[in-house]
CSV table of C-alpha atoms and ligand atoms in Angstrom, one decimal:
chain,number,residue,atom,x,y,z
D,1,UNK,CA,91.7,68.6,-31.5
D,2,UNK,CA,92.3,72.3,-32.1
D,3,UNK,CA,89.5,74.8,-33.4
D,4,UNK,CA,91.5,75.7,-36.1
D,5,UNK,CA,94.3,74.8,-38.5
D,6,UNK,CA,96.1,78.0,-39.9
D,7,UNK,CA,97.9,76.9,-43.1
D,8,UNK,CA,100.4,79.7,-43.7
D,9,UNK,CA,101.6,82.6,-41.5
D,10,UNK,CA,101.6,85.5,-43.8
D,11,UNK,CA,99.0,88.5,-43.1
D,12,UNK,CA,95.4,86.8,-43.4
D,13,UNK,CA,96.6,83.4,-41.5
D,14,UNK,CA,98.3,85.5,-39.1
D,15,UNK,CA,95.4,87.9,-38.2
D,16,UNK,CA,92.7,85.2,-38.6
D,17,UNK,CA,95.2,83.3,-35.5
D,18,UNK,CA,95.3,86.4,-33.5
D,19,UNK,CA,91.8,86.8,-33.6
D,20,UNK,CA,90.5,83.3,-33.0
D,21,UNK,CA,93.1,83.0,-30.0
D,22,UNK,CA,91.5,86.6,-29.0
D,23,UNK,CA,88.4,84.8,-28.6
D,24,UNK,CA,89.3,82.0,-26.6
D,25,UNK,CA,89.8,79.2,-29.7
D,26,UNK,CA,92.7,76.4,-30.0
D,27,UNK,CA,94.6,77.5,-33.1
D,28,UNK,CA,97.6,75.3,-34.7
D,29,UNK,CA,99.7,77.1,-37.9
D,30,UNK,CA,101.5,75.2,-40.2
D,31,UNK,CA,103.9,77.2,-42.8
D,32,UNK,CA,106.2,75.5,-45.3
D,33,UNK,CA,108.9,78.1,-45.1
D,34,UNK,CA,111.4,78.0,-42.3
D,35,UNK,CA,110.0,81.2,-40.4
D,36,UNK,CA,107.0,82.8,-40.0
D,37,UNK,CA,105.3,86.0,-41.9
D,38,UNK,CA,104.7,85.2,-45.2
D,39,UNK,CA,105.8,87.1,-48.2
D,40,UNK,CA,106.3,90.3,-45.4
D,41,UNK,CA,109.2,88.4,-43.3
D,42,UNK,CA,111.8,90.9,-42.4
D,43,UNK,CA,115.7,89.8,-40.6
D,44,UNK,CA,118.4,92.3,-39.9
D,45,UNK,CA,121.0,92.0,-42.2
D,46,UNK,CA,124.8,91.3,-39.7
D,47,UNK,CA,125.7,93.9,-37.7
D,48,UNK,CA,124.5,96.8,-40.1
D,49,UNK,CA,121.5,98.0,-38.1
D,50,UNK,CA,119.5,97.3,-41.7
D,51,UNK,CA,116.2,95.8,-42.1
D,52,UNK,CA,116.1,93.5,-45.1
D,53,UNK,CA,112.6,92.5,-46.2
D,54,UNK,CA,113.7,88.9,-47.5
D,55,UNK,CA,110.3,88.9,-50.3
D,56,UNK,CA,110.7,92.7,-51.7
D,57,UNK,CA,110.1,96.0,-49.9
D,58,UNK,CA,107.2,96.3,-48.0
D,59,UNK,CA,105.7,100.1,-47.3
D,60,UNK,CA,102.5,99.6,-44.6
D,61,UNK,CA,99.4,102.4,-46.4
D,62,UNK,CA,96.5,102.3,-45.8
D,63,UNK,CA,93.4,104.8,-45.1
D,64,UNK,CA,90.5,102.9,-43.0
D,65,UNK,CA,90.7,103.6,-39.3
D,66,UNK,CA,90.2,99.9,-37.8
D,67,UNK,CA,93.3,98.4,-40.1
D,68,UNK,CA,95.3,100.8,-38.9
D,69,UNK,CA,94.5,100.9,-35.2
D,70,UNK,CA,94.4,96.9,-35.6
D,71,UNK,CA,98.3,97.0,-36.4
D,72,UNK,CA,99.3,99.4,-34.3
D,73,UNK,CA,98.6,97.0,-31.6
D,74,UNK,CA,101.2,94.8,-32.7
D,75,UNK,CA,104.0,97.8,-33.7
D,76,UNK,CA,105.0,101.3,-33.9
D,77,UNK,CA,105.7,102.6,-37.1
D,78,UNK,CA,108.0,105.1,-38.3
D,79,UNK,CA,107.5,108.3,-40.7
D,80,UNK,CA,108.2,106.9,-44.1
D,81,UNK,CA,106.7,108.1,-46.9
D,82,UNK,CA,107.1,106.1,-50.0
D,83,UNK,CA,109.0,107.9,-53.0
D,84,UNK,CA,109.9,105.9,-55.8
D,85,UNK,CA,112.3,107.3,-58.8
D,86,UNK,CA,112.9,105.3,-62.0
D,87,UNK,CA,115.9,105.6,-64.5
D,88,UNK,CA,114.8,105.8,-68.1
D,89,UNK,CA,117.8,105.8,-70.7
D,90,UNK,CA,120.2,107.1,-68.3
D,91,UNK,CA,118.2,109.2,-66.8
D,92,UNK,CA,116.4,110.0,-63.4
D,93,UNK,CA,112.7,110.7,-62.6
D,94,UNK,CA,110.2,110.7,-60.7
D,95,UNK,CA,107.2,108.1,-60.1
D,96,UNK,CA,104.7,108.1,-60.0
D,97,UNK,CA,104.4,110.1,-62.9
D,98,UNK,CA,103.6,113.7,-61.8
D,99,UNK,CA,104.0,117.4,-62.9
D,100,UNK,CA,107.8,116.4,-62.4
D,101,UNK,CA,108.3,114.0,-64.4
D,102,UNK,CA,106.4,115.1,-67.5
D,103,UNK,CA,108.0,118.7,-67.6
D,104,UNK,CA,111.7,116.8,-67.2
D,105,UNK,CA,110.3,114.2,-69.8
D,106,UNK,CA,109.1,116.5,-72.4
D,107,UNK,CA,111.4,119.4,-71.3
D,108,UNK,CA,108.4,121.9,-70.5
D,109,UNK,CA,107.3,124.0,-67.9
D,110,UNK,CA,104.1,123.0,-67.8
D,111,UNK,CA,101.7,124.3,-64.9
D,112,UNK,CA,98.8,122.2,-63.5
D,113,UNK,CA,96.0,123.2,-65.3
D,114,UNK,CA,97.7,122.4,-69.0
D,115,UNK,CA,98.4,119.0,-68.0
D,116,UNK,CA,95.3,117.8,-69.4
D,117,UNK,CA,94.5,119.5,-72.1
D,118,UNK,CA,98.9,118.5,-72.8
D,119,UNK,CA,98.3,114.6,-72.7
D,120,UNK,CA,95.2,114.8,-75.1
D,121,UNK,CA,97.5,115.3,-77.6
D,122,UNK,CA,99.7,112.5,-76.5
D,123,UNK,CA,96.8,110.0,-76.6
D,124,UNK,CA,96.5,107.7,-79.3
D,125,UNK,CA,93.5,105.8,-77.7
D,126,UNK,CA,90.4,107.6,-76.0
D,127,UNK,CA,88.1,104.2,-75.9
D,128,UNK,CA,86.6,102.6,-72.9
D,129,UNK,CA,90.3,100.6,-71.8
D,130,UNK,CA,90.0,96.9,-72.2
D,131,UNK,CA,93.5,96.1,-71.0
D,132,UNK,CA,96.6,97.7,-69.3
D,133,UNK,CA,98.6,99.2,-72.5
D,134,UNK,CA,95.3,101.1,-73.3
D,135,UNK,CA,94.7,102.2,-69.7
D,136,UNK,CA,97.8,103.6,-69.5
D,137,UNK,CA,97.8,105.4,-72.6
D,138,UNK,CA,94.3,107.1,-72.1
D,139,UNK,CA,95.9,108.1,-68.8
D,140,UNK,CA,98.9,109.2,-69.9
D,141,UNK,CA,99.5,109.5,-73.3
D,142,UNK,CA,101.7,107.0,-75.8
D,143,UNK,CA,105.5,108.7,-75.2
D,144,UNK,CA,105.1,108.5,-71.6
D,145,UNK,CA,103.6,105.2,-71.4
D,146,UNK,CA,106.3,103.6,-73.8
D,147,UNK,CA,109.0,105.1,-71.6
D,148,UNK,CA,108.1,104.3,-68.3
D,149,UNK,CA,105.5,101.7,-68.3
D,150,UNK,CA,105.7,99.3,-71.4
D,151,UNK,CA,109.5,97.8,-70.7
D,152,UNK,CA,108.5,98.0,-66.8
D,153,UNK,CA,105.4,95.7,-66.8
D,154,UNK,CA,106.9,93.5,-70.2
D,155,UNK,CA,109.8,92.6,-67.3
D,156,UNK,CA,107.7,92.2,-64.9
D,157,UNK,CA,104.9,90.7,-65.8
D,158,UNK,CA,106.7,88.6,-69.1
D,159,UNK,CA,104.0,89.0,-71.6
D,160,UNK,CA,102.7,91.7,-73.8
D,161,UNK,CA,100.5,95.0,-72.0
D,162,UNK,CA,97.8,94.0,-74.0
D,163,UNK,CA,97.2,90.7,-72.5
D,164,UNK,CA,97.2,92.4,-68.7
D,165,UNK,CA,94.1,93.9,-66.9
D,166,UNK,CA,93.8,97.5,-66.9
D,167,UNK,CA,93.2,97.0,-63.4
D,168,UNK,CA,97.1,96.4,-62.9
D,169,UNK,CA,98.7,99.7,-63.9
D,170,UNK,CA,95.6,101.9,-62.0
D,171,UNK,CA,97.3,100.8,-58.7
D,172,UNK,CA,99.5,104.1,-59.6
D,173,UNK,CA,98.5,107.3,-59.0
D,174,UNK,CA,99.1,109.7,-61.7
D,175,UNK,CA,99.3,113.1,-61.2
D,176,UNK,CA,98.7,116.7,-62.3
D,177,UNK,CA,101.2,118.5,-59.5
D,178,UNK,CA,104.6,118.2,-58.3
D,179,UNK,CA,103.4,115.5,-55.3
D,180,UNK,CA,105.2,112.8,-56.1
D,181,UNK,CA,104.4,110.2,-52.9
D,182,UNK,CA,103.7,107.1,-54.3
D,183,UNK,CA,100.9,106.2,-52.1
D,184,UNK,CA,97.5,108.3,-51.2
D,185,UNK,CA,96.8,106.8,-48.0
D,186,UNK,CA,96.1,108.5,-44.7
D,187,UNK,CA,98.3,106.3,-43.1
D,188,UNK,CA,101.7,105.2,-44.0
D,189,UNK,CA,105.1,103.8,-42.7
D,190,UNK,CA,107.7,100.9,-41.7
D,191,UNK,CA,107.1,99.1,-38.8
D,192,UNK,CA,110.4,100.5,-36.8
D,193,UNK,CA,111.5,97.1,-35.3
D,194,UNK,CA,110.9,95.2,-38.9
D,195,UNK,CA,107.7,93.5,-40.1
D,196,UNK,CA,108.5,89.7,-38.3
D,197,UNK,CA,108.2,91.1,-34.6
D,198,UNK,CA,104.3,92.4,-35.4
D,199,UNK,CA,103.8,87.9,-36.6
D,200,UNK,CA,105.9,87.0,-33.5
D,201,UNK,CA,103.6,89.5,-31.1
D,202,UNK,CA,100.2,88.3,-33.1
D,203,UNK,CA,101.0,84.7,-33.2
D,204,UNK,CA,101.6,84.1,-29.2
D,205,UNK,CA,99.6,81.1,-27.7
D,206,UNK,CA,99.6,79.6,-31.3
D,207,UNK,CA,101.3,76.5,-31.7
D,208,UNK,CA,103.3,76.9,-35.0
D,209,UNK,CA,105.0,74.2,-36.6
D,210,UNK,CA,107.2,75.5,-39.4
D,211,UNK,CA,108.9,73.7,-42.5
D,212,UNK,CA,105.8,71.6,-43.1
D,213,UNK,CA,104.2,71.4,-46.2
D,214,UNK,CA,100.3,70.7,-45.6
D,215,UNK,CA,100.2,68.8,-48.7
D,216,UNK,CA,102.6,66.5,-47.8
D,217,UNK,CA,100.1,65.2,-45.1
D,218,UNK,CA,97.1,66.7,-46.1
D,219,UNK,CA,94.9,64.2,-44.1
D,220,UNK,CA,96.7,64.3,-41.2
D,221,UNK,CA,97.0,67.8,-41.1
D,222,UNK,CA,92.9,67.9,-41.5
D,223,UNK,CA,92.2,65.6,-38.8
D,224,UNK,CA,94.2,67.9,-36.2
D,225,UNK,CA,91.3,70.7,-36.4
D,226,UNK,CA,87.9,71.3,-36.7
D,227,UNK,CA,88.0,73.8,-39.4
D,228,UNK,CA,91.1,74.7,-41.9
D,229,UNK,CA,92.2,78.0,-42.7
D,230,UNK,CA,93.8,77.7,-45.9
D,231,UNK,CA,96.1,80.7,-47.5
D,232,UNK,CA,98.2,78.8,-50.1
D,233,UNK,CA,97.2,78.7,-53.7
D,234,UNK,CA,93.9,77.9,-54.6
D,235,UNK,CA,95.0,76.1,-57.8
D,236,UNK,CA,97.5,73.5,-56.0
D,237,UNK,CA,94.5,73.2,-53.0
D,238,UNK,CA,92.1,71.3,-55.9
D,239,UNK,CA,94.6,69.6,-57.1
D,240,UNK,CA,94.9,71.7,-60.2
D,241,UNK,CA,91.6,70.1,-60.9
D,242,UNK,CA,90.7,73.2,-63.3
D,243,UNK,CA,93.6,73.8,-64.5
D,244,UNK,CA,97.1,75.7,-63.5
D,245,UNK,CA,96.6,79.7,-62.7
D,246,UNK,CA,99.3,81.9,-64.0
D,247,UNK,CA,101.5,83.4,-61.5
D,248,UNK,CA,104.5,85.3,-61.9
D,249,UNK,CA,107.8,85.2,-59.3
D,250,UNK,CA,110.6,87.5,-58.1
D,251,UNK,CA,113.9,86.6,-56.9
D,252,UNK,CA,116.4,89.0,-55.3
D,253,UNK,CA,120.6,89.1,-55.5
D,254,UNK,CA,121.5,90.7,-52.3
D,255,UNK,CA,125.3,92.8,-52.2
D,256,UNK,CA,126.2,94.6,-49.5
D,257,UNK,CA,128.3,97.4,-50.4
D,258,UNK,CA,131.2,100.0,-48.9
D,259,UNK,CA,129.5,102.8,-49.2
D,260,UNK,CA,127.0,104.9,-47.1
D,261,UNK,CA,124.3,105.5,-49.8
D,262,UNK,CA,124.6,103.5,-53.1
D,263,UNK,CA,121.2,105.4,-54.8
D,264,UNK,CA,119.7,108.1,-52.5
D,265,UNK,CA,116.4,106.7,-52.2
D,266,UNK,CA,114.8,103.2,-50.9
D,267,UNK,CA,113.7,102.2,-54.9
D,268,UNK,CA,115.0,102.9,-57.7
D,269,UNK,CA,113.0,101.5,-60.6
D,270,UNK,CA,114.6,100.9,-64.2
D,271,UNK,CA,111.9,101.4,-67.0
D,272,UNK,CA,114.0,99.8,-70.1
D,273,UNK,CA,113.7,96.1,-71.2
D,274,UNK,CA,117.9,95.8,-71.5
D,275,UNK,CA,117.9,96.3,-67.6
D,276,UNK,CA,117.3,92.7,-66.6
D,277,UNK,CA,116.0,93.3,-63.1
D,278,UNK,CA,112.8,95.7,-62.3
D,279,UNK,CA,114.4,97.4,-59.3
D,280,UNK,CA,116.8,98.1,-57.3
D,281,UNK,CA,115.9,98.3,-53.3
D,282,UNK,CA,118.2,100.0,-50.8
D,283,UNK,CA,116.6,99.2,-47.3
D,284,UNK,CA,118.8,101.6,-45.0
D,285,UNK,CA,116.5,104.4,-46.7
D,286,UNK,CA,113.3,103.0,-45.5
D,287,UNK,CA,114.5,103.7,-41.5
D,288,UNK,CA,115.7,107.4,-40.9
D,289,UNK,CA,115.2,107.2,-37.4
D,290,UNK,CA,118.2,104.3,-37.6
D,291,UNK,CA,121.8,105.0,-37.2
D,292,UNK,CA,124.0,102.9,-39.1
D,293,UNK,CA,127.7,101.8,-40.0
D,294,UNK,CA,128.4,105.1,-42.3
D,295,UNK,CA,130.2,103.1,-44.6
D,296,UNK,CA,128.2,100.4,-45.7
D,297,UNK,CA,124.7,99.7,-47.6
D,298,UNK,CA,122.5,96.9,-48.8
D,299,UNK,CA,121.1,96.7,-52.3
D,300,UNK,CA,118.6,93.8,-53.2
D,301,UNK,CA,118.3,93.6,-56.9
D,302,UNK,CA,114.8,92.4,-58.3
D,303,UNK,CA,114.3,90.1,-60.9
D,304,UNK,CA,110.8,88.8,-62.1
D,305,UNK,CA,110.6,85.3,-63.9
D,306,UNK,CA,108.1,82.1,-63.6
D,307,UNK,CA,108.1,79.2,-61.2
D,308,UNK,CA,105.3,78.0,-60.2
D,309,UNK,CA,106.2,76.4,-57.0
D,310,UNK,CA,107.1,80.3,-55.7
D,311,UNK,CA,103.6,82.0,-56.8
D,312,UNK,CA,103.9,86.0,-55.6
D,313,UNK,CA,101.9,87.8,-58.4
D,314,UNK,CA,98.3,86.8,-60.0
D,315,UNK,CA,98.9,87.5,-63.7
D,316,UNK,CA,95.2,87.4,-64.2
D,317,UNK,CA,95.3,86.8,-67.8
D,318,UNK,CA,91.0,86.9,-69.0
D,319,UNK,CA,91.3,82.8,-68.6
D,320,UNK,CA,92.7,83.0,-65.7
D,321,UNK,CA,89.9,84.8,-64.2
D,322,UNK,CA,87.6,82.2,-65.9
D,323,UNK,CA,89.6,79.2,-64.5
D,324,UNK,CA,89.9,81.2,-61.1
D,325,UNK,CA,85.7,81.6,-61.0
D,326,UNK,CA,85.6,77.7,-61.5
D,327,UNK,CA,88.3,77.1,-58.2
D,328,UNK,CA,85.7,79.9,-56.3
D,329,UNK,CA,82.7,77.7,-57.2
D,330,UNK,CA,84.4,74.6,-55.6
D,331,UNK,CA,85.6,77.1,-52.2
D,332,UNK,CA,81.9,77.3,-51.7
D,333,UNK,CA,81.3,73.7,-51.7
D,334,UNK,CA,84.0,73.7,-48.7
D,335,UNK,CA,82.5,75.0,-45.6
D,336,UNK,CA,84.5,73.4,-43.7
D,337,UNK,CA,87.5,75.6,-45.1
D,338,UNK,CA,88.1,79.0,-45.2
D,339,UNK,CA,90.2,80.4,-47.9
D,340,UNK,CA,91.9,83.9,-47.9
D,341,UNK,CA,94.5,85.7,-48.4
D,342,UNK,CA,96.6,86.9,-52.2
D,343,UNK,CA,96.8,83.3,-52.8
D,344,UNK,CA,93.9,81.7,-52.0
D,345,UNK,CA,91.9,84.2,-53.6
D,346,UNK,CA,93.7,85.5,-56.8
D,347,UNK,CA,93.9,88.6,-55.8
D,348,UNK,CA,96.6,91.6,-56.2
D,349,UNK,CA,96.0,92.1,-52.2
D,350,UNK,CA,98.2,94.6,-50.7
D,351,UNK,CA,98.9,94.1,-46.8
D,352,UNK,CA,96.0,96.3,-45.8
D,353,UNK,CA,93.5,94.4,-48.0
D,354,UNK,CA,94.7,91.0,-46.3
D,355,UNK,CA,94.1,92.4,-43.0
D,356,UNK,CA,91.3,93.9,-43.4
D,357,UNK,CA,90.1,90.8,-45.4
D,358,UNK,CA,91.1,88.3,-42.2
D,359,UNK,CA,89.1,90.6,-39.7
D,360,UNK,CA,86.1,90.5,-41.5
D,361,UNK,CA,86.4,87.2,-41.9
D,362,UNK,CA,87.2,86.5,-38.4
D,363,UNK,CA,84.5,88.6,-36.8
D,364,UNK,CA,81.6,86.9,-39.1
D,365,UNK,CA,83.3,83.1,-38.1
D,366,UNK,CA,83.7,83.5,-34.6
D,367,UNK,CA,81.0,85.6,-33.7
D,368,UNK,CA,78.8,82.6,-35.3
D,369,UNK,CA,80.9,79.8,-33.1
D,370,UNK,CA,80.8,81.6,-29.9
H,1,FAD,P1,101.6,85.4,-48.0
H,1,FAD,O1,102.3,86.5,-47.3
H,1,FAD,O2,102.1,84.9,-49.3
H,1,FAD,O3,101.5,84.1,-46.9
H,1,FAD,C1,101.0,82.9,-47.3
H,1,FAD,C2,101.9,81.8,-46.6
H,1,FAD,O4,101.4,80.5,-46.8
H,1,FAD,C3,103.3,81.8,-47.1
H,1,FAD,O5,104.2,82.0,-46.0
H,1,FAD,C4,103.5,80.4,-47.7
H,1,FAD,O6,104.8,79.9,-47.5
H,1,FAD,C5,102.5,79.7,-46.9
H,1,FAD,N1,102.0,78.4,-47.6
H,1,FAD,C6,101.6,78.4,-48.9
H,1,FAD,N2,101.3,77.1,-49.2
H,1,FAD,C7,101.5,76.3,-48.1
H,1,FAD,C8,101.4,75.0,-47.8
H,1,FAD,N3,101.0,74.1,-48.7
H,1,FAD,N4,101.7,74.5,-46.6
H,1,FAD,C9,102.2,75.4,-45.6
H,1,FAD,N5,102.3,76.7,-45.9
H,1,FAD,C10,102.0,77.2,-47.1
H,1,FAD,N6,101.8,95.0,-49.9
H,1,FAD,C11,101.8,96.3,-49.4
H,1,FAD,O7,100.8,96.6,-48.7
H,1,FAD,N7,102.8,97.2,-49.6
H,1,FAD,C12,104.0,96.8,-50.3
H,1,FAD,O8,104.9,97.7,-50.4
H,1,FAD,C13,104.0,95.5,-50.9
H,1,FAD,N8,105.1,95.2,-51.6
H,1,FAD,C14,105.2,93.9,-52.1
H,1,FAD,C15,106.3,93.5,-52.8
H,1,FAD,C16,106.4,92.3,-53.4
H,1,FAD,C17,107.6,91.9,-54.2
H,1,FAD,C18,105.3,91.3,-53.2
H,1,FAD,C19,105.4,90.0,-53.8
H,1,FAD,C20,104.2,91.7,-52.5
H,1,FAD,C21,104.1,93.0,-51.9
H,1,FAD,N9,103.0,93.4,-51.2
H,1,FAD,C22,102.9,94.6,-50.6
H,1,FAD,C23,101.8,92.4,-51.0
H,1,FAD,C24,102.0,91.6,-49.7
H,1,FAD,O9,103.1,90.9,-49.7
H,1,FAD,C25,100.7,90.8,-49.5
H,1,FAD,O10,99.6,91.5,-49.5
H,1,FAD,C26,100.7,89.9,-48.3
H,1,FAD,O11,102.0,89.3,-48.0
H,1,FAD,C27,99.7,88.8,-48.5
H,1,FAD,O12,99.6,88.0,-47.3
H,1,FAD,P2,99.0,86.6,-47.4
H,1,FAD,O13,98.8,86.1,-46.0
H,1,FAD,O14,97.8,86.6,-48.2
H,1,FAD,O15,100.0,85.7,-48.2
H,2,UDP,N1,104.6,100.0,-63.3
H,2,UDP,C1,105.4,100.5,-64.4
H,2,UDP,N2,106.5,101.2,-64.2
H,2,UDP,C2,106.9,101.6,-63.0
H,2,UDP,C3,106.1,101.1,-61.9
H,2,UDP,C4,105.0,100.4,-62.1
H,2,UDP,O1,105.0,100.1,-65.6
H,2,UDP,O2,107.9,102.3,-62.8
H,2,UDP,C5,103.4,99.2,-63.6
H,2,UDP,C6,103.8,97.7,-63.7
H,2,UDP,O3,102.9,97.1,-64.6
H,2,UDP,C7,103.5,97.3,-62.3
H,2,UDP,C8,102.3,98.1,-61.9
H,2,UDP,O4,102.5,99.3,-62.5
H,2,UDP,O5,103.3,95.9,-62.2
H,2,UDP,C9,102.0,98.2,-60.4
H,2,UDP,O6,103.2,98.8,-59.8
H,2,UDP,P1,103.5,98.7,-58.3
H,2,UDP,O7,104.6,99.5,-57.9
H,2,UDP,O8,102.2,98.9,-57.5
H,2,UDP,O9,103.9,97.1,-58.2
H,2,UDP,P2,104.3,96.2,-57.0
H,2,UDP,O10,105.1,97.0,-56.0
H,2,UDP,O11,103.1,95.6,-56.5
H,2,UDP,O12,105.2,95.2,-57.6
């Protein structure tokens, strides 16, 4: 009998296998995709020295110390630092929205310190925010936020603003100067040989069995460990006892192209609603230090829809969150199994949060079983 059965190899499964194999613990990981890594899985794409992540670009930030010195046992990064541009009715800018983009917006030449006192006379709500379309305009103002942000998070998130958390859209940064990174972190990059060598380098000594479903065998799959680690949706692991959470999807049309440089920049976001996808990636951006075939490029095309049997994104509508509460009450009753992870948990985890997450996790469950 192992110590533990991982269910899933993404981030938190992968990090909570490192760690118990670390300390001297039996660890068995099931995943029900055919390779390992979660929604972060990278493959080179033929003989073009590009890195495709298969699940959506993924840029490593973070700012706490331990994360950071975690992964870079498992990887070297590279440089990169995240710039994002979207196209708005033809047009180019920069996001996230910055000194840059309001002066090409509004065609002014605004310095810093009239920023503010500019978007007060853009806002058309000043309240306490109670959802994302009234967040964003109390930020930034209403033309801004109907440009750049309403047909964005209609596509992507398939419902109204108003029905969204305001928690959503204060991921993004928004800015009074011309800095237009799209992260804040300290730390920042792409791991240089692709994301799956840091899960192949973590996951040695665990026996992985991949294409299995633990639901297809749940009781089986239980008897092979003493305790479960479960990262899969919390929903489908009650049996949907409380309901079905909301989750939204992407899918992604890969062309590979005879060009050297299709856009200029790794993602290009379009903000209007008759764009059907949200973005546009071009991978080859995201590795400088690579030298490639000059005379072809990969773009991967995002498009958001629903199916629930590929959950990426918690919607987190308010009932959600009520239902989800319910699901947390039941986790409790389950010592035996410890849930984590964006889908286990209902979270909008980036891959910093997971990690960190899993080594908490981990120190305060194995320092209790050693
Ligand atoms: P996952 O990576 O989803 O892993 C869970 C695994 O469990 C999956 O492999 C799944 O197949 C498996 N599983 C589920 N159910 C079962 C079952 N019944 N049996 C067996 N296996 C099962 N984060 C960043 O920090 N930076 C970014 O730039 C970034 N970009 C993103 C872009 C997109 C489009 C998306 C969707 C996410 C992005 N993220 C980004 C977030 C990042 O992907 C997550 O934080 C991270 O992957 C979460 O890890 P996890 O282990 O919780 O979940
Ligand atoms: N967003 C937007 N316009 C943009 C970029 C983002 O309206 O050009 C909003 C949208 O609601 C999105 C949220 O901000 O879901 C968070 O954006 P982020 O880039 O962090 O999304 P992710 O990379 O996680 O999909």
């Amino acid at each position: 009998m192992y110590d533990y059965l991982v269910v899933g190899s993404g981030f938190f499964g992968s990090v909570f296998a490192q760690q118990a194999r670390e300390n001297g613990k039996s660890v068995m990981m099931i995943e029900r995709r055919p390779h390992i890594g979660g929604n972060c899985y990278s493959y080179e794409y033929e003989d073009t020295g590009i890195s495709i992540h298969k699940y959506g670009s993924h840029i490593f930030h973070c700012s706490d110390d331990e994360t950071w010195n975690y992964v870079n046992r498992f990887t070297r990064f590279n440089r990169h630092q995240h710039r994002v541009l979207t196209t708005h009715k033809g047009k180019v800018f920069s996001m996230p929205i910055n000194l840059g983009t309001i002066n090409s917006f509004f065609g002014t030449n605004l310095r810093p310190d009239e920023v503010a006192a500019f978007l007060d006379t853009q806002r058309t709500f000043t309240g306490k925010p109670a959802n994302l379309e009234e967040q964003a305009i109390s930020l930034i103002g209403q033309p801004l936020y109907e440009a750049f942000i309403r047909g964005y998070t209609r596509k992507q998130w398939g419902c109204d603003p108003r029905d969204l958390p305001a928690s959503i859209i204060t991921r993004l940064p928004v800015r009074q100067s011309y800095h237009d990174a799209y992260f804040n972190d300290r730390y920042q990059g792409i791991p240089i040989d692709g994301y799956t060598p840091i899960f192949e380098r973590m996951l040695q000594g665990v026996d992985i069995e991949l294409n299995v479903d633990f639901f297809a065998d749940r009781e089986i799959w239980e008897k092979k460990a003493r305790k479960v680690v479960y990262t899969g949706p919390i929903d489908r692991y009650f049996d949907y006892c409380h309901g079905h959470l909301n989750w939204r999807s992407v899918r992604f049309e890969l062309e590979k192209i005879d060009s050297s440089d299709y856009q200029g920049v790794s993602v290009m976001n379009y903000a209007d609603e008759d764009t059907p996808y949200t973005r546009i990636h071009e991978p080859k951006h995201f590795h400088l230090e690579r030298s490639w075939n000059k005379n072809t490029t990969v773009i991967v095309k995002e498009f958001s829809f629903i199916d629930p049997d590929q959950p990426y994104y918690p919607v987190n509508f308010a009932s959600d969150r009520a239902m989800y509460e319910k699901y947390a009450a039941l986790q409790t009753e389950r010592p035996d199994v410890i849930f984590g992870g964006r889908l286990a948990r209902y979270k909008y985890y980036d891959m910093h949060q997971v990690i960190a997450g899993a080594l908490a996790v981990a120190r305060k469950e194995l320092s209790g079983t050693q």
